Amino acid sequence: MLKKKKNKIFLKKNKLKNFKIKNIVLFRIFSTFNNTIITLTNAIGDTLYWSTSSNINFKPYKKSMTSSSQIAAERVGKFAISLGYKYSKIIINGIGFGRDYSIRGVFNSGINVISVCDVTPNPHNGCKLKKIRRN
């Protein structure tokens, strides 16, 4: 009897699915004009670690600066490496000065970034205006 060979492509896809669930961590970056919050979550969404610009003992007027958000992101990235994670996805929300520099901080920490996603809400056309009053 001939033995059936398993499809190699199918096996590779299954390995990739298992790989994604186990070894990927999410960096959720919420950036405002006053502060930047960086949260480390696993694939399910459970929070593992978080850090902010104000958490690193910066003065209130230094919290909104770009360097403080970069240092906070590096701190979270080093913690993710200590847990054993090598790959990450970044989800950015909000408008602020620390957005780009926090991404640089994640890169500098040594984690491989798979994707960067921006989920900031955008207004499409705003609310409907009131009718003009007629006398």
mmCIF file with all atom_site columns, N, CA and C in Angstrom, residues 71-121:
data_model
loop_
_atom_site.group_PDB
_atom_site.id
_atom_site.type_symbol
_atom_site.label_atom_id
_atom_site.label_alt_id
_atom_site.label_comp_id
_atom_site.label_asym_id
_atom_site.label_entity_id
_atom_site.label_seq_id
_atom_site.pdbx_PDB_ins_code
_atom_site.Cartn_x
_atom_site.Cartn_y
_atom_site.Cartn_z
_atom_site.occupancy
_atom_site.B_iso_or_equiv
_atom_site.pdbx_formal_charge
_atom_site.auth_seq_id
_atom_site.auth_comp_id
_atom_site.auth_asym_id
_atom_site.auth_atom_id
_atom_site.pdbx_PDB_model_num
ATOM 1   N N  . ILE A 1 71  ? 11.532  56.375 27.102 1.00 0.00 ? 71  ILE A N  1
ATOM 2   C CA . ILE A 1 71  ? 12.106  55.650 28.237 1.00 0.00 ? 71  ILE A CA 1
ATOM 3   C C  . ILE A 1 71  ? 11.080  54.684 28.834 1.00 0.00 ? 71  ILE A C  1
ATOM 4   N N  . ALA A 1 72  ? 9.822   55.116 28.910 1.00 0.00 ? 72  ALA A N  1
ATOM 5   C CA . ALA A 1 72  ? 8.766   54.235 29.429 1.00 0.00 ? 72  ALA A CA 1
ATOM 6   C C  . ALA A 1 72  ? 8.580   53.018 28.529 1.00 0.00 ? 72  ALA A C  1
ATOM 7   N N  . ALA A 1 73  ? 8.632   53.212 27.214 1.00 0.00 ? 73  ALA A N  1
ATOM 8   C CA . ALA A 1 73  ? 8.471   52.102 26.276 1.00 0.00 ? 73  ALA A CA 1
ATOM 9   C C  . ALA A 1 73  ? 9.643   51.132 26.366 1.00 0.00 ? 73  ALA A C  1
ATOM 10  N N  . GLU A 1 74  ? 10.851  51.655 26.546 1.00 0.00 ? 74  GLU A N  1
ATOM 11  C CA . GLU A 1 74  ? 12.013  50.783 26.702 1.00 0.00 ? 74  GLU A CA 1
ATOM 12  C C  . GLU A 1 74  ? 11.900  49.945 27.970 1.00 0.00 ? 74  GLU A C  1
ATOM 13  N N  . ARG A 1 75  ? 11.379  50.542 29.014 1.00 0.00 ? 75  ARG A N  1
ATOM 14  C CA . ARG A 1 75  ? 11.200  49.836 30.289 1.00 0.00 ? 75  ARG A CA 1
ATOM 15  C C  . ARG A 1 75  ? 10.213  48.670 30.124 1.00 0.00 ? 75  ARG A C  1
ATOM 16  N N  . VAL A 1 76  ? 9.111   48.914 29.440 1.00 0.00 ? 76  VAL A N  1
ATOM 17  C CA . VAL A 1 76  ? 8.117   47.863 29.208 1.00 0.00 ? 76  VAL A CA 1
ATOM 18  C C  . VAL A 1 76  ? 8.684   46.781 28.297 1.00 0.00 ? 76  VAL A C  1
ATOM 19  N N  . GLY A 1 77  ? 9.450   47.185 27.274 1.00 0.00 ? 77  GLY A N  1
ATOM 20  C CA . GLY A 1 77  ? 10.055  46.223 26.356 1.00 0.00 ? 77  GLY A CA 1
ATOM 21  C C  . GLY A 1 77  ? 11.049  45.306 27.043 1.00 0.00 ? 77  GLY A C  1
ATOM 22  N N  . LYS A 1 78  ? 11.854  45.859 27.942 1.00 0.00 ? 78  LYS A N  1
ATOM 23  C CA . LYS A 1 78  ? 12.820  45.035 28.679 1.00 0.00 ? 78  LYS A CA 1
ATOM 24  C C  . LYS A 1 78  ? 12.097  44.037 29.589 1.00 0.00 ? 78  LYS A C  1
ATOM 25  N N  . PHE A 1 79  ? 10.968  44.450 30.148 1.00 0.00 ? 79  PHE A N  1
ATOM 26  C CA . PHE A 1 79  ? 10.193  43.530 30.972 1.00 0.00 ? 79  PHE A CA 1
ATOM 27  C C  . PHE A 1 79  ? 9.635   42.390 30.124 1.00 0.00 ? 79  PHE A C  1
ATOM 28  N N  . ALA A 1 80  ? 9.186   42.702 28.893 1.00 0.00 ? 80  ALA A N  1
ATOM 29  C CA . ALA A 1 80  ? 8.656   41.665 27.999 1.00 0.00 ? 80  ALA A CA 1
ATOM 30  C C  . ALA A 1 80  ? 9.751   40.668 27.628 1.00 0.00 ? 80  ALA A C  1
ATOM 31  N N  . ILE A 1 81  ? 10.974  41.155 27.419 1.00 0.00 ? 81  ILE A N  1
ATOM 32  C CA . ILE A 1 81  ? 12.083  40.253 27.107 1.00 0.00 ? 81  ILE A CA 1
ATOM 33  C C  . ILE A 1 81  ? 12.392  39.360 28.309 1.00 0.00 ? 81  ILE A C  1
ATOM 34  N N  . SER A 1 82  ? 12.314  39.924 29.503 1.00 0.00 ? 82  SER A N  1
ATOM 35  C CA . SER A 1 82  ? 12.583  39.117 30.701 1.00 0.00 ? 82  SER A CA 1
ATOM 36  C C  . SER A 1 82  ? 11.528  38.019 30.893 1.00 0.00 ? 82  SER A C  1
ATOM 37  N N  . LEU A 1 83  ? 10.311  38.249 30.388 1.00 0.00 ? 83  LEU A N  1
ATOM 38  C CA . LEU A 1 83  ? 9.275   37.211 30.450 1.00 0.00 ? 83  LEU A CA 1
ATOM 39  C C  . LEU A 1 83  ? 9.478   36.138 29.384 1.00 0.00 ? 83  LEU A C  1
ATOM 40  N N  . GLY A 1 84  ? 10.294  36.423 28.363 1.00 0.00 ? 84  GLY A N  1
ATOM 41  C CA . GLY A 1 84  ? 10.580  35.434 27.326 1.00 0.00 ? 84  GLY A CA 1
ATOM 42  C C  . GLY A 1 84  ? 9.899   35.701 26.003 1.00 0.00 ? 84  GLY A C  1
ATOM 43  N N  . TYR A 1 85  ? 9.259   36.828 25.841 1.00 0.00 ? 85  TYR A N  1
ATOM 44  C CA . TYR A 1 85  ? 8.614   37.159 24.575 1.00 0.00 ? 85  TYR A CA 1
ATOM 45  C C  . TYR A 1 85  ? 9.636   37.747 23.613 1.00 0.00 ? 85  TYR A C  1
ATOM 46  N N  . LYS A 1 86  ? 9.502   37.368 22.317 1.00 0.00 ? 86  LYS A N  1
ATOM 47  C CA . LYS A 1 86  ? 10.439  37.874 21.310 1.00 0.00 ? 86  LYS A CA 1
ATOM 48  C C  . LYS A 1 86  ? 9.750   38.710 20.237 1.00 0.00 ? 86  LYS A C  1
ATOM 49  N N  . TYR A 1 87  ? 8.468   38.478 20.016 1.00 0.00 ? 87  TYR A N  1
ATOM 50  C CA . TYR A 1 87  ? 7.739   39.149 18.945 1.00 0.00 ? 87  TYR A CA 1
ATOM 51  C C  . TYR A 1 87  ? 6.584   39.955 19.528 1.00 0.00 ? 87  TYR A C  1
ATOM 52  N N  . SER A 1 88  ? 6.252   41.063 18.841 1.00 0.00 ? 88  SER A N  1
ATOM 53  C CA . SER A 1 88  ? 5.203   41.921 19.384 1.00 0.00 ? 88  SER A CA 1
ATOM 54  C C  . SER A 1 88  ? 4.421   42.591 18.266 1.00 0.00 ? 88  SER A C  1
ATOM 55  N N  . LYS A 1 89  ? 3.237   43.013 18.638 1.00 0.00 ? 89  LYS A N  1
ATOM 56  C CA . LYS A 1 89  ? 2.407   43.880 17.804 1.00 0.00 ? 89  LYS A CA 1
ATOM 57  C C  . LYS A 1 89  ? 2.159   45.159 18.599 1.00 0.00 ? 89  LYS A C  1
ATOM 58  N N  . ILE A 1 90  ? 2.091   46.282 17.905 1.00 0.00 ? 90  ILE A N  1
ATOM 59  C CA . ILE A 1 90  ? 1.896   47.565 18.569 1.00 0.00 ? 90  ILE A CA 1
ATOM 60  C C  . ILE A 1 90  ? 0.556   48.128 18.134 1.00 0.00 ? 90  ILE A C  1
ATOM 61  N N  . ILE A 1 91  ? -0.265  48.547 19.107 1.00 0.00 ? 91  ILE A N  1
ATOM 62  C CA . ILE A 1 91  ? -1.557  49.181 18.839 1.00 0.00 ? 91  ILE A CA 1
ATOM 63  C C  . ILE A 1 91  ? -1.510  50.577 19.445 1.00 0.00 ? 91  ILE A C  1
ATOM 64  N N  . ILE A 1 92  ? -1.681  51.604 18.594 1.00 0.00 ? 92  ILE A N  1
ATOM 65  C CA . ILE A 1 92  ? -1.563  52.988 19.039 1.00 0.00 ? 92  ILE A CA 1
ATOM 66  C C  . ILE A 1 92  ? -2.946  53.627 19.062 1.00 0.00 ? 92  ILE A C  1
ATOM 67  N N  . ASN A 1 93  ? -3.215  54.409 20.112 1.00 0.00 ? 93  ASN A N  1
ATOM 68  C CA . ASN A 1 93  ? -4.482  55.119 20.237 1.00 0.00 ? 93  ASN A CA 1
ATOM 69  C C  . ASN A 1 93  ? -4.204  56.513 20.770 1.00 0.00 ? 93  ASN A C  1
ATOM 70  N N  . GLY A 1 94  ? -4.864  57.505 20.218 1.00 0.00 ? 94  GLY A N  1
ATOM 71  C CA . GLY A 1 94  ? -4.739  58.866 20.719 1.00 0.00 ? 94  GLY A CA 1
ATOM 72  C C  . GLY A 1 94  ? -3.777  59.705 19.898 1.00 0.00 ? 94  GLY A C  1
ATOM 73  N N  . ILE A 1 95  ? -3.872  61.011 20.133 1.00 0.00 ? 95  ILE A N  1
ATOM 74  C CA . ILE A 1 95  ? -2.976  61.941 19.457 1.00 0.00 ? 95  ILE A CA 1
ATOM 75  C C  . ILE A 1 95  ? -2.133  62.620 20.510 1.00 0.00 ? 95  ILE A C  1
ATOM 76  N N  . GLY A 1 96  ? -0.851  62.573 20.333 1.00 0.00 ? 96  GLY A N  1
ATOM 77  C CA . GLY A 1 96  ? 0.048   63.177 21.297 1.00 0.00 ? 96  GLY A CA 1
ATOM 78  C C  . GLY A 1 96  ? 1.463   63.183 20.766 1.00 0.00 ? 96  GLY A C  1
ATOM 79  N N  . PHE A 1 97  ? 2.353   63.759 21.540 1.00 0.00 ? 97  PHE A N  1
ATOM 80  C CA . PHE A 1 97  ? 3.724   63.908 21.083 1.00 0.00 ? 97  PHE A CA 1
ATOM 81  C C  . PHE A 1 97  ? 4.526   62.620 21.247 1.00 0.00 ? 97  PHE A C  1
ATOM 82  N N  . GLY A 1 98  ? 4.094   61.724 22.124 1.00 0.00 ? 98  GLY A N  1
ATOM 83  C CA . GLY A 1 98  ? 4.878   60.537 22.432 1.00 0.00 ? 98  GLY A CA 1
ATOM 84  C C  . GLY A 1 98  ? 4.600   59.340 21.562 1.00 0.00 ? 98  GLY A C  1
ATOM 85  N N  . ARG A 1 99  ? 3.776   59.460 20.556 1.00 0.00 ? 99  ARG A N  1
ATOM 86  C CA . ARG A 1 99  ? 3.403   58.311 19.729 1.00 0.00 ? 99  ARG A CA 1
ATOM 87  C C  . ARG A 1 99  ? 4.616   57.674 19.049 1.00 0.00 ? 99  ARG A C  1
ATOM 88  N N  . ASP A 1 100 ? 5.310   58.458 18.240 1.00 0.00 ? 100 ASP A N  1
ATOM 89  C CA . ASP A 1 100 ? 6.402   57.923 17.438 1.00 0.00 ? 100 ASP A CA 1
ATOM 90  C C  . ASP A 1 100 ? 7.584   57.506 18.310 1.00 0.00 ? 100 ASP A C  1
ATOM 91  N N  . TYR A 1 101 ? 7.848   58.274 19.337 1.00 0.00 ? 101 TYR A N  1
ATOM 92  C CA . TYR A 1 101 ? 9.001   57.983 20.166 1.00 0.00 ? 101 TYR A CA 1
ATOM 93  C C  . TYR A 1 101 ? 8.781   56.759 21.041 1.00 0.00 ? 101 TYR A C  1
ATOM 94  N N  . SER A 1 102 ? 7.544   56.476 21.386 1.00 0.00 ? 102 SER A N  1
ATOM 95  C CA . SER A 1 102 ? 7.285   55.247 22.136 1.00 0.00 ? 102 SER A CA 1
ATOM 96  C C  . SER A 1 102 ? 7.482   54.024 21.243 1.00 0.00 ? 102 SER A C  1
ATOM 97  N N  . ILE A 1 103 ? 7.179   54.133 19.961 1.00 0.00 ? 103 ILE A N  1
ATOM 98  C CA . ILE A 1 103 ? 7.463   53.032 19.026 1.00 0.00 ? 103 ILE A CA 1
ATOM 99  C C  . ILE A 1 103 ? 8.966   52.824 18.919 1.00 0.00 ? 103 ILE A C  1
ATOM 100 N N  . ARG A 1 104 ? 9.722   53.914 18.868 1.00 0.00 ? 104 ARG A N  1
ATOM 101 C CA . ARG A 1 104 ? 11.183  53.811 18.825 1.00 0.00 ? 104 ARG A CA 1
ATOM 102 C C  . ARG A 1 104 ? 11.714  53.133 20.086 1.00 0.00 ? 104 ARG A C  1
ATOM 103 N N  . GLY A 1 105 ? 11.094  53.428 21.211 1.00 0.00 ? 105 GLY A N  1
ATOM 104 C CA . GLY A 1 105 ? 11.508  52.797 22.461 1.00 0.00 ? 105 GLY A CA 1
ATOM 105 C C  . GLY A 1 105 ? 11.305  51.297 22.440 1.00 0.00 ? 105 GLY A C  1
ATOM 106 N N  . VAL A 1 106 ? 10.202  50.846 21.840 1.00 0.00 ? 106 VAL A N  1
ATOM 107 C CA . VAL A 1 106 ? 9.955   49.409 21.728 1.00 0.00 ? 106 VAL A CA 1
ATOM 108 C C  . VAL A 1 106 ? 11.000  48.774 20.822 1.00 0.00 ? 106 VAL A C  1
ATOM 109 N N  . PHE A 1 107 ? 11.336  49.444 19.701 1.00 0.00 ? 107 PHE A N  1
ATOM 110 C CA . PHE A 1 107 ? 12.372  48.940 18.805 1.00 0.00 ? 107 PHE A CA 1
ATOM 111 C C  . PHE A 1 107 ? 13.724  48.862 19.520 1.00 0.00 ? 107 PHE A C  1
ATOM 112 N N  . ASN A 1 108 ? 14.043  49.882 20.308 1.00 0.00 ? 108 ASN A N  1
ATOM 113 C CA . ASN A 1 108 ? 15.336  49.931 20.993 1.00 0.00 ? 108 ASN A CA 1
ATOM 114 C C  . ASN A 1 108 ? 15.466  48.875 22.080 1.00 0.00 ? 108 ASN A C  1
ATOM 115 N N  . SER A 1 109 ? 14.351  48.400 22.612 1.00 0.00 ? 109 SER A N  1
ATOM 116 C CA . SER A 1 109 ? 14.413  47.405 23.685 1.00 0.00 ? 109 SER A CA 1
ATOM 117 C C  . SER A 1 109 ? 14.853  46.038 23.179 1.00 0.00 ? 109 SER A C  1
ATOM 118 N N  . GLY A 1 110 ? 14.745  45.783 21.889 1.00 0.00 ? 110 GLY A N  1
ATOM 119 C CA . GLY A 1 110 ? 15.238  44.527 21.322 1.00 0.00 ? 110 GLY A CA 1
ATOM 120 C C  . GLY A 1 110 ? 14.168  43.539 20.921 1.00 0.00 ? 110 GLY A C  1
ATOM 121 N N  . ILE A 1 111 ? 12.909  43.946 20.955 1.00 0.00 ? 111 ILE A N  1
ATOM 122 C CA . ILE A 1 111 ? 11.815  43.053 20.557 1.00 0.00 ? 111 ILE A CA 1
ATOM 123 C C  . ILE A 1 111 ? 11.548  43.222 19.066 1.00 0.00 ? 111 ILE A C  1
ATOM 124 N N  . ASN A 1 112 ? 11.281  42.113 18.384 1.00 0.00 ? 112 ASN A N  1
ATOM 125 C CA . ASN A 1 112 ? 10.938  42.160 16.964 1.00 0.00 ? 112 ASN A CA 1
ATOM 126 C C  . ASN A 1 112 ? 9.483   42.567 16.822 1.00 0.00 ? 112 ASN A C  1
ATOM 127 N N  . VAL A 1 113 ? 9.229   43.624 16.059 1.00 0.00 ? 113 VAL A N  1
ATOM 128 C CA . VAL A 1 113 ? 7.872   44.139 15.881 1.00 0.00 ? 113 VAL A CA 1
ATOM 129 C C  . VAL A 1 113 ? 7.299   43.583 14.580 1.00 0.00 ? 113 VAL A C  1
ATOM 130 N N  . ILE A 1 114 ? 6.157   42.919 14.672 1.00 0.00 ? 114 ILE A N  1
ATOM 131 C CA . ILE A 1 114 ? 5.510   42.325 13.509 1.00 0.00 ? 114 ILE A CA 1
ATOM 132 C C  . ILE A 1 114 ? 4.646   43.354 12.795 1.00 0.00 ? 114 ILE A C  1
ATOM 133 N N  . SER A 1 115 ? 3.817   44.092 13.554 1.00 0.00 ? 115 SER A N  1
ATOM 134 C CA . SER A 1 115 ? 2.931   45.064 12.913 1.00 0.00 ? 115 SER A CA 1
ATOM 135 C C  . SER A 1 115 ? 2.669   46.228 13.851 1.00 0.00 ? 115 SER A C  1
ATOM 136 N N  . VAL A 1 116 ? 2.354   47.364 13.236 1.00 0.00 ? 116 VAL A N  1
ATOM 137 C CA . VAL A 1 116 ? 1.977   48.572 13.961 1.00 0.00 ? 116 VAL A CA 1
ATOM 138 C C  . VAL A 1 116 ? 0.597   48.977 13.456 1.00 0.00 ? 116 VAL A C  1
ATOM 139 N N  . CYS A 1 117 ? -0.358  49.123 14.372 1.00 0.00 ? 117 CYS A N  1
ATOM 140 C CA . CYS A 1 117 ? -1.742  49.422 14.008 1.00 0.00 ? 117 CYS A CA 1
ATOM 141 C C  . CYS A 1 117 ? -2.204  50.677 14.744 1.00 0.00 ? 117 CYS A C  1
ATOM 142 N N  . ASP A 1 118 ? -2.818  51.594 14.021 1.00 0.00 ? 118 ASP A N  1
ATOM 143 C CA . ASP A 1 118 ? -3.332  52.822 14.617 1.00 0.00 ? 118 ASP A CA 1
ATOM 144 C C  . ASP A 1 118 ? -4.850  52.727 14.696 1.00 0.00 ? 118 ASP A C  1
ATOM 145 N N  . VAL A 1 119 ? -5.398  52.820 15.900 1.00 0.00 ? 119 VAL A N  1
ATOM 146 C CA . VAL A 1 119 ? -6.841  52.689 16.096 1.00 0.00 ? 119 VAL A CA 1
ATOM 147 C C  . VAL A 1 119 ? -7.459  53.978 16.634 1.00 0.00 ? 119 VAL A C  1
ATOM 148 N N  . THR A 1 120 ? -6.855  55.118 16.319 1.00 0.00 ? 120 THR A N  1
ATOM 149 C CA . THR A 1 120 ? -7.380  56.397 16.777 1.00 0.00 ? 120 THR A CA 1
ATOM 150 C C  . THR A 1 120 ? -8.702  56.680 16.072 1.00 0.00 ? 120 THR A C  1
ATOM 151 N N  . PRO A 1 121 ? -9.768  57.009 16.812 1.00 0.00 ? 121 PRO A N  1
ATOM 152 C CA . PRO A 1 121 ? -11.044 57.288 16.156 1.00 0.00 ? 121 PRO A CA 1
ATOM 153 C C  . PRO A 1 121 ? -11.007 58.605 15.394 1.00 0.00 ? 121 PRO A C  1
#
